[in-house]
XYZ file of C-alpha atoms in Angstrom:
602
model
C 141.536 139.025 91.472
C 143.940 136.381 92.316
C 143.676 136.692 95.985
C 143.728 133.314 98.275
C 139.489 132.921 98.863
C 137.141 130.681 101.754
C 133.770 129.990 100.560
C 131.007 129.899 102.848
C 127.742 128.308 101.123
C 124.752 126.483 101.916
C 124.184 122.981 100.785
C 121.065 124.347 98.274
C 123.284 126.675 96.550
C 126.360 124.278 96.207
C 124.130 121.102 94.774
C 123.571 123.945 92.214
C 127.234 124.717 92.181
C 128.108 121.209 91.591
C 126.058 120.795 88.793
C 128.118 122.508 86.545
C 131.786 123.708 88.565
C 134.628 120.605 88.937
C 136.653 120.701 91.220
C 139.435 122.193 88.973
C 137.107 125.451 88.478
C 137.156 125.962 92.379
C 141.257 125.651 91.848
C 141.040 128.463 89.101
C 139.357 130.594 91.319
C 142.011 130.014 93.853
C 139.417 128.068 96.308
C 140.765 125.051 97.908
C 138.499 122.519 98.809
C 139.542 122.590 102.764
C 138.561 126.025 102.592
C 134.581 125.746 101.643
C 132.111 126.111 104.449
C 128.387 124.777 104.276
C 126.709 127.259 106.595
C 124.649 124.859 108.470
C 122.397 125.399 111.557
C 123.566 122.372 113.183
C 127.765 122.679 112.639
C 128.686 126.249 112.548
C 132.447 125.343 111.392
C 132.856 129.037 111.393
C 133.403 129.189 114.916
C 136.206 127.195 114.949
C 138.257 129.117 112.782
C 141.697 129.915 114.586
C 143.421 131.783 111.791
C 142.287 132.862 108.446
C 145.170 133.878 105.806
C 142.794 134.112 103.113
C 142.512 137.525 101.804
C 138.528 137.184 100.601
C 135.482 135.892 102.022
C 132.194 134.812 99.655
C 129.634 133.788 100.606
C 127.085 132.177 97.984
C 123.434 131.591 99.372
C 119.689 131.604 98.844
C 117.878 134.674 99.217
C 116.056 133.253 102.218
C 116.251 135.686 105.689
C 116.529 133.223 107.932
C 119.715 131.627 106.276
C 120.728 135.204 105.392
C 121.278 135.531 109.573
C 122.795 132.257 109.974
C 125.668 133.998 107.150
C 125.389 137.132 109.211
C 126.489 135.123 112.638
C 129.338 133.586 110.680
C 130.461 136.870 109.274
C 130.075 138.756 112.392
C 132.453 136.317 114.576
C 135.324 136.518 111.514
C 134.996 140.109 111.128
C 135.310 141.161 114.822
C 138.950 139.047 114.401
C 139.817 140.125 110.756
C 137.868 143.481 109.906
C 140.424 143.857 106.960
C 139.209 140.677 104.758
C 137.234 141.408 102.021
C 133.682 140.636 101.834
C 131.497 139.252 98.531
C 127.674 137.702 99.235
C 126.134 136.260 95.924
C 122.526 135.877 96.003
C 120.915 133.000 94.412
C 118.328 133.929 92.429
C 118.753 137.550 93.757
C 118.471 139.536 96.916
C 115.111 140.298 98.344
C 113.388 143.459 99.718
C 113.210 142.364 103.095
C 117.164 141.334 103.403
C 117.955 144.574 101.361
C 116.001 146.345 104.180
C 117.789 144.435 106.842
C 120.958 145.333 105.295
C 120.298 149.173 104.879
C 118.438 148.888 108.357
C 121.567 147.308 110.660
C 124.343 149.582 108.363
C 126.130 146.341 106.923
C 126.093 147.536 103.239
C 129.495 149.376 103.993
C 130.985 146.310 104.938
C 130.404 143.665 102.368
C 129.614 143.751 98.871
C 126.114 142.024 97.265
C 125.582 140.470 93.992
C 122.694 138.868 91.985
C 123.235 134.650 90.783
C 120.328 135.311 88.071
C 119.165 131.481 87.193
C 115.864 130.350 85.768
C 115.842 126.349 85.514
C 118.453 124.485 87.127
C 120.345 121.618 86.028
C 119.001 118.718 88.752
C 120.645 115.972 86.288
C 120.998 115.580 82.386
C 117.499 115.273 81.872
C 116.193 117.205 84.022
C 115.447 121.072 84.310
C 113.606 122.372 87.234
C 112.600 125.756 88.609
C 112.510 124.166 91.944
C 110.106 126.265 93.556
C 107.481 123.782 95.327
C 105.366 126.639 96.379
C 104.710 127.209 92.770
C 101.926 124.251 92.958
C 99.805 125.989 95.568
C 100.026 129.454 93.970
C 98.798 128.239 90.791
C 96.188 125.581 92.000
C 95.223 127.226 94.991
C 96.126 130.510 94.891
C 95.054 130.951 91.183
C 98.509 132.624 90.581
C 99.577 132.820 86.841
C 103.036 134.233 87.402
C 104.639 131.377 87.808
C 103.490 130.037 84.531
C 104.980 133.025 83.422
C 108.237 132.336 84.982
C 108.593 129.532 83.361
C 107.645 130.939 80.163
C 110.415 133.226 80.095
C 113.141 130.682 80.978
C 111.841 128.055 78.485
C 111.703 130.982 75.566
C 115.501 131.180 76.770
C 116.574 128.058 76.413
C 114.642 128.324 72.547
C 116.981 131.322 72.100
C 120.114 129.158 72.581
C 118.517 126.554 70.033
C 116.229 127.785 67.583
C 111.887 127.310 68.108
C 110.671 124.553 68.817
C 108.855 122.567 65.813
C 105.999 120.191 66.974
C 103.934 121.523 70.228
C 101.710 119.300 72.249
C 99.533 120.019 75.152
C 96.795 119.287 77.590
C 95.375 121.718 80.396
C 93.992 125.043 80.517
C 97.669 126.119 82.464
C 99.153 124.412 79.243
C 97.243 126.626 76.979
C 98.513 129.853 79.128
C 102.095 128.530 78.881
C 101.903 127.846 74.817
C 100.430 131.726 74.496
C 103.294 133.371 76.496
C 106.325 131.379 74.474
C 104.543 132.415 71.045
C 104.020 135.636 72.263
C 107.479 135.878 73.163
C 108.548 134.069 70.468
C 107.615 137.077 68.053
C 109.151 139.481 69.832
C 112.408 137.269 70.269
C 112.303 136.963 66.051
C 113.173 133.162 67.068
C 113.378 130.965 63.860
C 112.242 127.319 63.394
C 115.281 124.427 63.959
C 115.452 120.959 63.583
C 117.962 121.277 67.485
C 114.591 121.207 69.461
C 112.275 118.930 67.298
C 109.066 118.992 69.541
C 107.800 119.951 72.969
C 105.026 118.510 75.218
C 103.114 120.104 77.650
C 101.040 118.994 80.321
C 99.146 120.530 83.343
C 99.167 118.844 86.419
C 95.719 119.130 86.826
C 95.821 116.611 83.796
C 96.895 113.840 86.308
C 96.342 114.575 89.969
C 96.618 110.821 90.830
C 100.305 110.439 90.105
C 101.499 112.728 92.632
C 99.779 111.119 95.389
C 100.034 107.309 94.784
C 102.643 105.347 96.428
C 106.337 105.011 94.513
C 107.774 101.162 93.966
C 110.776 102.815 92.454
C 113.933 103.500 94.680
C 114.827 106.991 93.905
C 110.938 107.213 94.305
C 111.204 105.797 97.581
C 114.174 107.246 98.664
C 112.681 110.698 98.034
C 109.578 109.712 100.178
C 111.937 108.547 103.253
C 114.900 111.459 102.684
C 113.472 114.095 100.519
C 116.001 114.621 97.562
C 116.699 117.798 97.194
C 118.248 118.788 93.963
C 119.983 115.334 93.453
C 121.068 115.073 97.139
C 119.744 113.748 100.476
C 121.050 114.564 103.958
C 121.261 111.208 105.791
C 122.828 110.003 108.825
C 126.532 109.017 108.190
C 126.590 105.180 109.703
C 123.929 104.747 106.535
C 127.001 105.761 103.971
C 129.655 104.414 105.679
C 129.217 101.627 107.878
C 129.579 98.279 106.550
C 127.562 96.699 109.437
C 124.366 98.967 109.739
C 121.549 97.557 111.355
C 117.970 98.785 111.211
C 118.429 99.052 115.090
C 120.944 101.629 115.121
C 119.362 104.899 115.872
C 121.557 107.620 117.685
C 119.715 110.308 117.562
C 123.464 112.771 118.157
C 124.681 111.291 114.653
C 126.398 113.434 112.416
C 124.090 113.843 109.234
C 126.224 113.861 105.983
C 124.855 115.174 102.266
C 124.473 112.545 99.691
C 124.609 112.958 96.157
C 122.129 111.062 93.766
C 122.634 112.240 90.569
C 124.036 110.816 87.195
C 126.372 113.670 87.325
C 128.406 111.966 90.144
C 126.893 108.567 91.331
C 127.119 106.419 88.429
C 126.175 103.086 90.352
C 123.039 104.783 91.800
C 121.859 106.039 88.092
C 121.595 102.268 87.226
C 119.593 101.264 89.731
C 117.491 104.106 90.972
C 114.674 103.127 88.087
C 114.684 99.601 89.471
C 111.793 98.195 91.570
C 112.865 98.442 95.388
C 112.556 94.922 95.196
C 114.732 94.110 92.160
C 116.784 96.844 93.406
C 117.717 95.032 96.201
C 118.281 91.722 94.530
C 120.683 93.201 92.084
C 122.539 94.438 95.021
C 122.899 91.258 96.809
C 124.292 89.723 93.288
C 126.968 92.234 93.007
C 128.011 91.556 96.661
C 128.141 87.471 95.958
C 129.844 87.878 93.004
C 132.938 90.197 94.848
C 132.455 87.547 97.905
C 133.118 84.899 95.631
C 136.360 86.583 94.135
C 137.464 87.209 97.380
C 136.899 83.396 98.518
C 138.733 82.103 94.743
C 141.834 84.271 96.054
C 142.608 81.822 99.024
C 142.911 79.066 96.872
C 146.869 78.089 96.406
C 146.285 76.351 92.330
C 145.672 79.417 90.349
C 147.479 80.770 87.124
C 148.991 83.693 87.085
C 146.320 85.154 84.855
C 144.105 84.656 87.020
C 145.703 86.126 89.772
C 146.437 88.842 87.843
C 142.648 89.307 86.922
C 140.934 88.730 90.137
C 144.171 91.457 91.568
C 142.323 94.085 88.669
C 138.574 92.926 89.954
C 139.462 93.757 93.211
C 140.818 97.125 92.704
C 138.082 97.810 90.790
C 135.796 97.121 93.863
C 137.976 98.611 96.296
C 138.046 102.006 94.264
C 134.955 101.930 92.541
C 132.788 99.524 94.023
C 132.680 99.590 97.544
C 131.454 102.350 98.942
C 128.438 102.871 96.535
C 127.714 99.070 97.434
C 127.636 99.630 101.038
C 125.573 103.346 100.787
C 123.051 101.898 98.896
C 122.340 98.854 100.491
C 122.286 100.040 103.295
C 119.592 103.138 102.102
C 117.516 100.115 100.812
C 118.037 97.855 103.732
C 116.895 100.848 105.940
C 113.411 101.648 103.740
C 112.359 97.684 103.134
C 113.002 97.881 106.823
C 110.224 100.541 107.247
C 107.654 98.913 105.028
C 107.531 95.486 105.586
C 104.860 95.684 108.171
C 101.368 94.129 107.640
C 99.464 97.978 107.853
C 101.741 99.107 104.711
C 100.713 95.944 102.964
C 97.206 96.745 103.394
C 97.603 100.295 102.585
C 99.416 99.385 99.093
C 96.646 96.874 98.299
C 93.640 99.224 98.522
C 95.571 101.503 96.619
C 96.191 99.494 93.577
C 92.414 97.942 93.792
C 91.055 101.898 93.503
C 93.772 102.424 91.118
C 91.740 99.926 88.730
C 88.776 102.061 88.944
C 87.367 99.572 91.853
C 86.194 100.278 95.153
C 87.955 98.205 98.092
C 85.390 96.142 100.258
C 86.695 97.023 103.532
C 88.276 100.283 102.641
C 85.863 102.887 105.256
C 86.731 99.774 107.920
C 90.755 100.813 107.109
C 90.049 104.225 107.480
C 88.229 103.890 110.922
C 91.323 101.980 112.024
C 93.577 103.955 110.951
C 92.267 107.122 112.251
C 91.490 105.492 115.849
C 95.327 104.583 115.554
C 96.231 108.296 114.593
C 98.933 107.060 111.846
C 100.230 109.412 109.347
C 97.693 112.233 108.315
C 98.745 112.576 105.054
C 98.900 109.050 104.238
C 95.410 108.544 104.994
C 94.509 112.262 103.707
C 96.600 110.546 100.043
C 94.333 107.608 100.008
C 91.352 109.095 100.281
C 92.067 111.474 97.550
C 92.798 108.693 95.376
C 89.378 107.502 96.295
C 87.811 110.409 95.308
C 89.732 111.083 91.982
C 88.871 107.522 91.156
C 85.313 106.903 92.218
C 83.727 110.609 91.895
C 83.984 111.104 95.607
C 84.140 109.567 98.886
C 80.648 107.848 100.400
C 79.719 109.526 104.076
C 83.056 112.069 103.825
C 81.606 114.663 105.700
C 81.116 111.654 108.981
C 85.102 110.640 107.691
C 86.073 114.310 107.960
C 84.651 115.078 111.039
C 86.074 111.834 112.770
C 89.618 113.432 111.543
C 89.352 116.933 112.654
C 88.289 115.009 116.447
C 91.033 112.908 116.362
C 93.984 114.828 114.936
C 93.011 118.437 115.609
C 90.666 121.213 114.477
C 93.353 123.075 112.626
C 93.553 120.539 109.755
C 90.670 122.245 108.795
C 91.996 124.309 106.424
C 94.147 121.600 104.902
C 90.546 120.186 103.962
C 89.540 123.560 102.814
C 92.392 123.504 100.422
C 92.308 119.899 99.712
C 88.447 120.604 98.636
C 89.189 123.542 96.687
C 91.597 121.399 94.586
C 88.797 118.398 94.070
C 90.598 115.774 95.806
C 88.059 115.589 98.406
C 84.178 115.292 97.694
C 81.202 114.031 98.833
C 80.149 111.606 96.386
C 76.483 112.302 96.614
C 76.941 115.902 95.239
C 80.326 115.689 93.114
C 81.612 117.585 90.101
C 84.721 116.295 89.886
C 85.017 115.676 86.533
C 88.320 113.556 86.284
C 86.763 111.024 89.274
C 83.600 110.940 86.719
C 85.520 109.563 83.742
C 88.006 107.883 85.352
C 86.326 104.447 84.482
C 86.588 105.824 80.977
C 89.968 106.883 80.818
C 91.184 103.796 82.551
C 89.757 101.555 80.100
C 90.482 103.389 77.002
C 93.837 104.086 78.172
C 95.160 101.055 79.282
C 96.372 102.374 82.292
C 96.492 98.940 84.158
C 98.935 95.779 83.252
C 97.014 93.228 85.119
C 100.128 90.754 83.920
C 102.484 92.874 85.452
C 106.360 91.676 85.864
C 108.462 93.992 88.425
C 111.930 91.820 86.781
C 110.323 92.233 83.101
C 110.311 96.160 82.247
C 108.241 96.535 78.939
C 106.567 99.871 79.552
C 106.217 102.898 81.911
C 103.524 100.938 83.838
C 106.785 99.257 85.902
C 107.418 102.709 87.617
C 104.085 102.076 89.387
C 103.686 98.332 90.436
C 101.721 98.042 86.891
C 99.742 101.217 86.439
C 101.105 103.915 83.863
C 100.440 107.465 85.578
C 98.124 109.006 83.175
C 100.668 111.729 82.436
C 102.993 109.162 81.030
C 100.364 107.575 78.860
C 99.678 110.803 77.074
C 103.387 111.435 76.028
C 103.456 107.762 75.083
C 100.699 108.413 72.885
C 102.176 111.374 71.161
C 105.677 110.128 70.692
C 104.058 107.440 68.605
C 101.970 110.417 66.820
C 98.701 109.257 68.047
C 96.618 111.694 69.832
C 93.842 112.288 67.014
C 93.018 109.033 67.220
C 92.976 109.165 70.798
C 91.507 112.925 71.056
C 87.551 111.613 72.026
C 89.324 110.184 75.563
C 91.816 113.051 76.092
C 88.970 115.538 75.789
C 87.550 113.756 78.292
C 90.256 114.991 80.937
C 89.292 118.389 82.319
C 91.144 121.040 80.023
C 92.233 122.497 76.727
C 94.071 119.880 74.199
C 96.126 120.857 70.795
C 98.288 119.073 68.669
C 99.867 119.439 65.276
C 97.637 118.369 62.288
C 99.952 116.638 60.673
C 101.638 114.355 63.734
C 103.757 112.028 61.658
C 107.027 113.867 61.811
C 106.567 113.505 65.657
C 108.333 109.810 65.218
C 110.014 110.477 62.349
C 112.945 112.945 63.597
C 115.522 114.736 60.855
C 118.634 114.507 62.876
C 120.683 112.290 64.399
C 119.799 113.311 68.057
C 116.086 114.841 68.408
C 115.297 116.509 71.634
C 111.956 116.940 72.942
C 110.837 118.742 75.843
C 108.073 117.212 78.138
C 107.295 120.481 80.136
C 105.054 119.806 83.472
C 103.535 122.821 84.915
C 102.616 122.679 88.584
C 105.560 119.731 88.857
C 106.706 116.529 88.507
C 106.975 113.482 90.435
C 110.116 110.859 90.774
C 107.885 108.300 89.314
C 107.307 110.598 86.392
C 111.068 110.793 85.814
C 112.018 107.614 86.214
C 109.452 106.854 83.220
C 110.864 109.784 81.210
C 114.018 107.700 81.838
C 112.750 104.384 80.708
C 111.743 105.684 77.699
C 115.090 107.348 77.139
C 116.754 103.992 77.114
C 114.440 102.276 75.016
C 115.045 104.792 71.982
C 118.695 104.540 72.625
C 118.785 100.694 72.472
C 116.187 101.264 69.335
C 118.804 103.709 68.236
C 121.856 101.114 68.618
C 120.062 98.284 67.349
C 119.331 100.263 64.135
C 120.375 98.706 60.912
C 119.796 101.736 59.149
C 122.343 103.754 57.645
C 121.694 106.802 59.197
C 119.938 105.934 62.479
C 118.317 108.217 64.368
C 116.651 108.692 67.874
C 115.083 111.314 69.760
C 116.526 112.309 73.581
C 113.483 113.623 76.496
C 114.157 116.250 78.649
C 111.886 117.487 81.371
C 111.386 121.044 81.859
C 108.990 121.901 85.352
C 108.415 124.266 88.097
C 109.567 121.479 90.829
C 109.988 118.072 91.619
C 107.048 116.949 93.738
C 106.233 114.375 96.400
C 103.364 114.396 98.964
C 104.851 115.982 102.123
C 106.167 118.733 99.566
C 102.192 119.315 98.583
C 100.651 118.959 101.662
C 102.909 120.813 103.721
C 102.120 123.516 101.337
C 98.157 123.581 101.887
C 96.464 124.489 104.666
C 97.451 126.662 107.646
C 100.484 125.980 109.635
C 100.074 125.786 113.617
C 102.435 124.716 116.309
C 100.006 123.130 118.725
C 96.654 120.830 117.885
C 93.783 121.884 118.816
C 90.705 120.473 119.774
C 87.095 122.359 118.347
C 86.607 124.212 121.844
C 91.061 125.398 121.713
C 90.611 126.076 118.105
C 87.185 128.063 118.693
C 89.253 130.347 121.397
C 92.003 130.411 118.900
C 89.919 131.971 116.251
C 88.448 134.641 118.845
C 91.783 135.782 119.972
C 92.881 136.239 116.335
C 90.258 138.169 115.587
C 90.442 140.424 118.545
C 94.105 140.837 117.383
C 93.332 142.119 113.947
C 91.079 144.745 115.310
């Protein structure tokens, strides 16, 4: 079909897209760039289409209804002024029974064609594969659902049919244990053979390390993801942040146009450098880069210089202009706007009871925060993330049930539920009657671990502790440990964390790899955090710099790849638990709320 197209997509499906399509693929397909259309709810660009002389329309987007009617409203207003284009909607993953019936239902199917986008993990970045369904941790935690598990199962066994069965298999968690049963299962019946391609795999539950998805980032992707949400690689953020050379903090119209922002390695190589970096070092090595083109701009005033210099500082400052610039200006502006949001005396305060709990102490003053806090009705989930860690770390929370009932008066009856749920999972207890067996041991697995660098450097990166202001998430520890081949020695402590363990018995060809490039596959089931990834990261470059540095002969090195159900951050967990309601409610509202509910249902 070599008919003239216009792509209408949302910006979900084209971060997908973009991951692996140039911009020369959208020319083979005869799809100009001027010509694709994010359906958006805020700029329907469809409307002010004058003439169309493209012979096709697609449309590519998620198989959610309430998008699927924003695509319907755009095709409805070209159709009534060019019923003769043709019509093509691609569903990514697939079309659902509900828009099927709405199709059928409202007699569209004879006017546009539907197609399936099958995908099982998507490529977020180079290391990085991800189901990216956030749901997924609630249905398996909560809603004890194992078909997720399952999900992934099938799209991991399909990446092993690509590149052989994996060798060496580590993991930890009863969800783990489900996971490793379905890909040997499936193994068998694929008749997949052994290869050297995937050398090793390690899998963790989530319910291995609760505490790293709810303890404050340092790092500025982390960061970034807590202020914009990243979603797959990109943020949407208001356009003076990009562009404008003189942003100030102060500059908050709320009519500004909202642009999308890509993060990712794939297309934002400045960003990929410093997105590991401490927001604080972050922010320093920003400031150098902009002296250092200030100062070549200054030197080219000056009257006495050679003509190889001119000619160099001429290249330095084409460089800048072209390549420099405008990721310079983005990003500190991004960071100016965050450091601008936490440098406040009640973050400071939050971040040091954190890190105190964090060493498997209790803060002095820490039930005096909390009465503040809730009396200033600041962020629920903040506070709701702090106590958790409280609870994970000390076996439970002194006097919760007065805490909990001082929250419900204060910020509304309805967040019962999101206690229910939060309860259910073991982040909150009563210490006087807890069971929750990773706030038991955490003493033990703090110690044993190492999880704390009490000397810790934010400029001096040694280990994954840096990712966390000096604590290693427990996660990170474990795959530490087995890169290095060392969980027998370690398995008294790891049986210690709630859930089944397994390793190879001989682990020594874990650190000794066969080929030149040995990929292993850290699989998180339930999801992963940014602070997680950036860690992966770390240790990513420290094998490649062990890997250049070699003197051997034949040198070799082993490359991480994450494999999960999602990429995780707080609001994404908590604004999956719990019931969601439109109003608060006090006890006597919510009371009459429950009556007329379930008068309703009969």
């Amino acid at each position: 079909m070599n008919k003239s197209k216009r792509l209408f997509i949302d910006p979900f499906c084209l971060s997908i897209i973009n991951s692996f399509l140039t911009k020369e693929d959208f020319q083979k397909m005869n799809i100009q760039l001027k010509n694709v259309h994010l359906i958006d709810t805020k700029e329907k660009s469809y409307n002010n289409l004058v003439e169309i002389k493209e012979q096709v329309n697609l449309y590519i987007t998620q198989s959610r209804k309430d998008i699927f009617l924003l695509l319907i409203e755009a095709y409805s207003s070209i159709y009534s002024k060019f019923p003769e284009i043709e019509t093509f909607i691609i569903f990514i993953p697939g079309i659902t029974y509900e828009i099927r019936d709405y199709i059928i239902s409202n007699e569209l199917s004879f006017r546009f064609k539907t197609f399936n986008f099958r995908m099982d993990l998507i490529p977020i970045d180079n290391d990085l594969l991800s189901l990216e369904k956030e749901k997924y941790f609630r249905e398996i935690y909560i809603d004890k659902n194992l078909s997720p598990i399952s999900e992934l199962a099938n799209a991991f066994v399909k990446l092993e049919s690509f590149f052989g069965k994996v060798k060496h298999k580590y993991i930890k968690g009863d969800n783990s244990k489900f996971f490793l049963n379905l890909v040997s299962q499936k193994e068998k019946e694929n008749d997949l053979k052994e290869t050297d391609e995937i050398f090793g795999m390690i899998v963790l539950d989530r319910s291995v390390d609760f505490l790293t998805t709810i303890t404050s980032n340092y790092t500025y992707e982390g960061l970034i993801d807590d202020f914009f949400q990243i979603n797959l690689g990109n943020i949407k953020i208001k356009e003076s942040l990009i562009k404008d050379i003189n942003y100030n903090i102060k500059n908050n119209n709320n009519q500004e146009k909202y642009l999308t922002y890509a993060l990712t390695s794939f297309n934002n190589n400045f960003y990929s450098q410093i997105g590991c970096m401490h927001y604080l070092v972050a922010n320093k090595f920003l400031n150098k880069i902009t002296e250092h083109y200030q100062s070549i701009t200054n030197n080219n005033k000056k009257k006495d210089l050679s003509l190889e210099e001119l000619q160099k500082m001429s290249y330095d400052l084409k460089v800048f202009m072209t390549e420099i610039k405008s990721p310079l200006t983005s990003n500190k502006n991004i960071l100016y706007h965050i450091i601008n949001n936490i440098d406040n005396e009640q973050y400071i305060q939050y971040i040091k009871n954190e890190q105190i709990l964090l060493t498997g102490v209790l803060p002095p003053k820490l039930h005096l925060f909390y009465e503040d806090y809730i009396s200033d009705k600041r962020d629920l989930y903040k506070l709701l993330k702090l106590m958790s860690i409280e609870s994970l770390t000390q076996g439970g929370i002194k006097d919760f049930n007065s805490i909990k009932k001082d929250i419900l008066n204060v910020y509304g009856y309805q967040n019962i539920f999101l206690f229910r749920d939060l309860e259910n999972l073991g982040w909150l207890r009563d210490r006087s009657n807890s069971k929750n067996s990773i706030g038991m041991n955490y003493a033990q697995i703090y110690e044993k671990l190492e999880l704390v660098k009490m000397d810790f450097d934010m400029e001096k990166i040694e280990d994954c502790s840096y990712v966390m202001g000096g604590y290693c998430p427990i996660g990170l520890k474990l795959i530490e440990k087995g890169l290095e081949g060392k969980w027998n020695k370690i398995q008294d402590i790891i049986r210690k964390i709630p859930g089944e363990v397994s390793f190879p018995n001989d682990e020594s060809e874990i650190y000794k790899p066969n080929e030149e490039v040995n990929t292993i596959f850290l699989v998180f089931i339930g999801g992963v955090t940014y602070t997680e990834i950036e860690a992966v990261r770390f240790l990513n470059r420290k094998f490649k710099e062990n890997y250049d540095k070699s003197i051997n002969q034949n040198p070799k090195r082993i490359q991480l790849i994450i494999v999960t159900t999602c990429i995780l951050n707080t609001n994404k967990i908590f604004s999956n638990l719990g019931k969601t309601f439109e109003v608060s409610y006090s006890m006597k509202e919510f009371y009459q709320q429950t009556l007329n509910s379930k008068k309703k249902k009969k």
